[in-house]
XYZ file of C-alpha atoms in Angstrom:
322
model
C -112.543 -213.512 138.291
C -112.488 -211.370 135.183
C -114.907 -211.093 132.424
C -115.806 -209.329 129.302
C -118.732 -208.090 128.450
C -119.610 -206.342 124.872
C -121.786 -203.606 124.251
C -125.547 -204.828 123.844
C -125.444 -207.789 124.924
C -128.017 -210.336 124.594
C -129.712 -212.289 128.109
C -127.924 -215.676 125.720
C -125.109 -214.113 124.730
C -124.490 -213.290 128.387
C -124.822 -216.756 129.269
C -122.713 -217.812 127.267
C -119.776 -215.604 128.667
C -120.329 -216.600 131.995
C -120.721 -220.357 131.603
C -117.000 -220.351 129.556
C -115.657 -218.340 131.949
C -116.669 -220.853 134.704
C -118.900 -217.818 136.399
C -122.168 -219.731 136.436
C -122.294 -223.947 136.141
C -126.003 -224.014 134.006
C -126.001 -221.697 131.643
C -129.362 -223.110 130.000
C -130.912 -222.377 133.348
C -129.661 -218.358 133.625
C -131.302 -218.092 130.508
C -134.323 -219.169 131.837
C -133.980 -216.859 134.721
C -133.438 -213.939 132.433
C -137.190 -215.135 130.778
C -138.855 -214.822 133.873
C -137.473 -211.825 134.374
C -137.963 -210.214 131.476
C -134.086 -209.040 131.511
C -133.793 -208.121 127.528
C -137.012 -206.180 127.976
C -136.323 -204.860 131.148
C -134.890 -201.193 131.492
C -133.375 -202.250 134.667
C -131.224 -204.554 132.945
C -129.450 -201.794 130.406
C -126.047 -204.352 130.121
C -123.379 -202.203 130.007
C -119.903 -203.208 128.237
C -116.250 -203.578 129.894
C -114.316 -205.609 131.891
C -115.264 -206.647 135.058
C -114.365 -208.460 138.380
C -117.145 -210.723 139.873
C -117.524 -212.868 142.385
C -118.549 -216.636 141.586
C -120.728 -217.175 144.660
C -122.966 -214.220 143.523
C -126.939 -215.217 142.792
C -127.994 -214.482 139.498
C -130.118 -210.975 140.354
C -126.812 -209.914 141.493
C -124.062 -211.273 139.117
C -126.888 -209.017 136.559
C -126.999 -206.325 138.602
C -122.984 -206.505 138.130
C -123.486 -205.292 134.274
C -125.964 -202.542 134.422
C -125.452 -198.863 134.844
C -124.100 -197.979 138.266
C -127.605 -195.274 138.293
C -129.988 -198.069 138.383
C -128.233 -199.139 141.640
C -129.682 -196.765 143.936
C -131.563 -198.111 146.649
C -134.281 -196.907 149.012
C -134.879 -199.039 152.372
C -138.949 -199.219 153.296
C -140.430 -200.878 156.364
C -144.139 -201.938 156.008
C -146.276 -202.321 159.582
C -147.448 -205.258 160.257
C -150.948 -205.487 159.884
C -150.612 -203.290 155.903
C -153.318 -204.136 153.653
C -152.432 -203.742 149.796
C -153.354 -200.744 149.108
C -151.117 -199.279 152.142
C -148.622 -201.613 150.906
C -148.894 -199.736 147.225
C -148.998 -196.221 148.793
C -145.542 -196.664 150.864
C -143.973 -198.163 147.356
C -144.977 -194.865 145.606
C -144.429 -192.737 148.159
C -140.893 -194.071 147.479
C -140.608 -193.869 144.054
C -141.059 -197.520 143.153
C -142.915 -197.005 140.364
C -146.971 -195.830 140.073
C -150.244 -197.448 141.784
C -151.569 -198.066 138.620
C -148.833 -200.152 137.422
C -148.841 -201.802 140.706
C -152.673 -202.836 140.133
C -151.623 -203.722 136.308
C -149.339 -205.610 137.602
C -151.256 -207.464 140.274
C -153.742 -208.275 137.770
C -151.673 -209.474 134.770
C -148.522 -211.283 136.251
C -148.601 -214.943 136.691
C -147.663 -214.969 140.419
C -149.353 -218.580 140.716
C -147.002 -219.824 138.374
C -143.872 -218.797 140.501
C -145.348 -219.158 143.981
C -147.402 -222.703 144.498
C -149.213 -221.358 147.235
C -150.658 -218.595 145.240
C -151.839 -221.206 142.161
C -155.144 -222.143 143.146
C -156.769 -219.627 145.145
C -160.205 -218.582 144.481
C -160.495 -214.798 143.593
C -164.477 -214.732 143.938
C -165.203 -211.823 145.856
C -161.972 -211.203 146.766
C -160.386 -208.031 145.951
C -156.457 -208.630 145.622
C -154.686 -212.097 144.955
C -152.057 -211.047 146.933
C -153.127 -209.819 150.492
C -152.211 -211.230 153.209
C -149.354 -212.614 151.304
C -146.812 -209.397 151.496
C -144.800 -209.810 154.361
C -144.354 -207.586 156.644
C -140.758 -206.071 157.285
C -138.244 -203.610 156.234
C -136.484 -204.135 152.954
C -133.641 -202.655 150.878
C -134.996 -202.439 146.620
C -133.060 -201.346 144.084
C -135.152 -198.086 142.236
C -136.110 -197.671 138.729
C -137.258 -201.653 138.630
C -140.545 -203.394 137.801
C -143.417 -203.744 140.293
C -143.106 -207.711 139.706
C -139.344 -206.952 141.137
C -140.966 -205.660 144.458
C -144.063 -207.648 145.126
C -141.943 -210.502 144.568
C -139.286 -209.164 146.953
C -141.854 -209.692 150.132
C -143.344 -213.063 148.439
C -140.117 -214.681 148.464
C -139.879 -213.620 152.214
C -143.683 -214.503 153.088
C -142.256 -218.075 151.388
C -139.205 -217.885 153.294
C -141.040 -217.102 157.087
C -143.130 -220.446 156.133
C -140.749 -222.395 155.161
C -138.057 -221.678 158.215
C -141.299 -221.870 160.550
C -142.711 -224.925 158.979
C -146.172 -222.926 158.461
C -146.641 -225.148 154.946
C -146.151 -228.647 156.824
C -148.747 -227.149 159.571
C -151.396 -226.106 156.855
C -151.359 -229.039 155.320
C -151.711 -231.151 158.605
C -155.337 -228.458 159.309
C -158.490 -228.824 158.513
C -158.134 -225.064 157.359
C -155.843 -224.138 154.089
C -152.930 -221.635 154.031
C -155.218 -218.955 153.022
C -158.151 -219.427 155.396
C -155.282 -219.489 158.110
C -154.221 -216.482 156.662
C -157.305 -214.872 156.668
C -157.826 -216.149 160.493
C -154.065 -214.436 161.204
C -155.594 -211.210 159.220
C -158.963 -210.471 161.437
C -156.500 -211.269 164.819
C -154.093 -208.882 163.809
C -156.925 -206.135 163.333
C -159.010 -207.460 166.420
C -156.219 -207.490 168.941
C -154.702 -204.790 170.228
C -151.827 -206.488 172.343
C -149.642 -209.543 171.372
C -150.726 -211.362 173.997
C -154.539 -211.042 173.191
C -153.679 -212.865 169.955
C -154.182 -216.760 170.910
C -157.258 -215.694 172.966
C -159.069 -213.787 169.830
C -158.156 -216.787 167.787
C -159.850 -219.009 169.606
C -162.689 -217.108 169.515
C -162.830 -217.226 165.931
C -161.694 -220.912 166.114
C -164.601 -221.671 168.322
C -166.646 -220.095 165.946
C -166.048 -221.879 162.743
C -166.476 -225.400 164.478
C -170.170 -224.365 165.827
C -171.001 -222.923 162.398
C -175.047 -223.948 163.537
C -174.983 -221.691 166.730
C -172.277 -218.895 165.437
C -172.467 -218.722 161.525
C -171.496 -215.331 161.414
C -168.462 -214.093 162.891
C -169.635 -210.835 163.824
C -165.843 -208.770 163.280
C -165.573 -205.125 162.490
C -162.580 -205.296 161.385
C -163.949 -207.132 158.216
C -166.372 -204.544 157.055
C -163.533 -201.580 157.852
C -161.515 -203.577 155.180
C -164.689 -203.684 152.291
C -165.608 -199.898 153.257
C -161.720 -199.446 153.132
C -161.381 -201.347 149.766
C -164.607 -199.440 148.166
C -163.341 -195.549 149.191
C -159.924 -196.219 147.663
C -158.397 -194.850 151.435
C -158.448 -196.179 154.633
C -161.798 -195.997 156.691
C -161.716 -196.408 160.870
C -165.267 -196.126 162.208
C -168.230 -198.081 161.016
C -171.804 -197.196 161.204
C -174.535 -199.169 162.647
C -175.508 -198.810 158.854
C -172.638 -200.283 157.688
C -173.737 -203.793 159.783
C -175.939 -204.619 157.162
C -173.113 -203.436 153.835
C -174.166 -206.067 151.256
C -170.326 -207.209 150.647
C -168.562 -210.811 151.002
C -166.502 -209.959 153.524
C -169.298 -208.362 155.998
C -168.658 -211.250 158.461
C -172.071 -210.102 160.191
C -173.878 -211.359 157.125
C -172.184 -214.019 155.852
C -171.265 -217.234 156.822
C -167.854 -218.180 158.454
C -164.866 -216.590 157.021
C -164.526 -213.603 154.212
C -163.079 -214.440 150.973
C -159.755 -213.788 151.910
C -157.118 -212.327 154.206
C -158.137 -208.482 155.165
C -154.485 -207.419 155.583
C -150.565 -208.747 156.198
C -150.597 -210.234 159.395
C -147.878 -210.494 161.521
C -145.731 -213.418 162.370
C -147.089 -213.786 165.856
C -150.868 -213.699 164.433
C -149.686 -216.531 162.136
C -148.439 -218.386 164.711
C -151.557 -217.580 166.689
C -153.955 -218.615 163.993
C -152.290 -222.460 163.681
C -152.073 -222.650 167.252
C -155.124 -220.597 169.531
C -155.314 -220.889 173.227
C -156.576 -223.626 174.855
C -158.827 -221.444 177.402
C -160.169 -223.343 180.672
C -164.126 -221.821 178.855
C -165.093 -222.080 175.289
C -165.177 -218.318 174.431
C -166.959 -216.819 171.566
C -167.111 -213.806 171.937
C -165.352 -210.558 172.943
C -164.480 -206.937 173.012
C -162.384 -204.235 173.958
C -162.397 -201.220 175.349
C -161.070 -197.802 174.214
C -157.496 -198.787 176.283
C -156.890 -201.674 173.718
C -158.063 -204.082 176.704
C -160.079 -207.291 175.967
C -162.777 -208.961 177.419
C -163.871 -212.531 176.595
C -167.121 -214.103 177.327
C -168.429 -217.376 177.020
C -172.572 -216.461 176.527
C -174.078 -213.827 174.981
C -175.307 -212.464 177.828
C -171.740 -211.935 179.323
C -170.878 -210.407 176.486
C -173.330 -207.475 176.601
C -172.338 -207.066 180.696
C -169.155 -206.795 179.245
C -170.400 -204.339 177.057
C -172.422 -202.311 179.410
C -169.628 -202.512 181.898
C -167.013 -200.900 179.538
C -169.763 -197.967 178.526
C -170.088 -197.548 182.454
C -166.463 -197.281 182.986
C -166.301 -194.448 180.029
C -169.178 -192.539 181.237
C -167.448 -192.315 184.682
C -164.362 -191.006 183.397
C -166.226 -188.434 181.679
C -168.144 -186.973 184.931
């Protein structure tokens, strides 16, 4: 169908077109879109005027995106790794011109993300460092340029929200004695623990058997925690960790305190989702393990397995070396 649309239009006005011409069936409820947008505030929404041929099974972002300057349509196509904290999540967006890191962290900080997402309305932000990790879904995406940073954190919320709701992840969560976000944070320390796929169920059940013996393992002892504070503090990613940094006076040293950091340490993949609501059911109890420099892993049920296991890899390097 045809429409017309004058110069400067108004998010109302615009409605108002659309619902006469039979485009859109609610026009009260495009103009709330447009609010939560921001569209007459928005310089990605410059409405431009002229006649024009739309579709009427078009979403609203779209049928918008049907008025606006054909330059704010380029797009750019970024794929973020599994396993992306934030901050690497940030970088890749301004590496690709989707606006600065200090509006992303404005942005982050200011925008009501609880109010559009219900499992992002009542988490606890003590200690924790970003609302959102562990929440930005991994996976490649097509964005439009020149747009807000609500426009692309959003993008990989709606998919996070999308992955949970095709895989019934918010049905599981509630049905465990864990929330979405300690699950999360379970998925987050597997995917930076494990080095192969199919190490994932056995390193969450290590952690599993962990939290349910809180009296013999209150701690759970994983590197990968501490990278993420040293990680968080330098403003860049850190890979080693000191014997020093064992005893970093920071919530999410899982060496020092009790059962699980404040919050997811990175976007975990669907498989260490998965993993997390469902660990292997081992013939032992393991609660511990380790890997070698290969990516291999070694589980043990005691701690004195675990330092043979331990000695046994530092033999095995020391021979390759003579």
């Amino acid at each position: 169908m045809e429409v017309v649309i004058p110069d400067y239009v108004t998010s109302e006005e615009l409605s108002e077109i659309l619902g006469e011409a039979g485009a859109i069936n609610y026009p009260w409820l495009f103009r709330l879109y447009c609010t939560l947008k921001n569209v007459d505030t928005s310089s990605a929404y410059k409405f431009v005027g002229g006649t024009y041929t739309i579709a009427t099974n078009m979403n609203y972002d779209t049928l918008m995106l049907s008025f606006v300057e054909t330059l704010t349509l380029t797009t750019v196509r970024i794929t973020f790794p599994e396993g992306s904290t934030v901050d690497e999540i940030i970088a890749l967006f301004e590496a690709n011109g989707c606006s600065s890191r200090e509006e992303f962290l404005e942005c982050m900080t200011t925008y009501d993300f609880g109010a559009e997402y219900e499992f992002l309305k009542d988490i606890d932000m003590t200690g924790r460092y970003y609302l959102l990790e562990g929440y930005l879904y991994p996976d490649t995406y097509d964005f439009y340029t020149g747009r807000k940073p609500e426009y692309y954190l959003c993008r990989l919320l709606d998919q996070f929200a999308k992955v949970f709701r095709q895989s019934k992840f918010f049905e599981a969560a509630e049905e465990s004695e864990y929330t979405i976000d300690e699950l999360l944070a379970i998925a987050s320390i597997i995917e930076k623990e494990a080095y192969q796929v199919n190490d994932f169920d056995m390193v969450s059940s290590v952690i599993h058997n962990r939290l349910k013996d809180p009296a013999t393992f209150p701690n759970l002892e994983c590197d990968s925690t501490i990278v993420y504070a040293l990680s968080c503090i330098a403003g860049k990613r850190v890979t080693d960790i000191t014997l020093e940094d064992l005893e970093l006076d920071n919530p999410y040293n899982s060496y020092k305190e009790e059962g699980l950091p404040p919050g997811p340490i990175c976007s975990p993949s669907y498989n260490s989702i998965a993993c997390a609501f469902d660990p292997a059911d081992a013939d032992k109890d393991y609660y511990y393990f380790v890997s070698d420099k290969y990516g291999v892993m070694y589980y043990a049920t005691t701690l004195k397995d675990h330092e043979k296991n331990i000695a046994d890899i530092k033999k095995a390097e020391a021979a390759e070396k003579e």
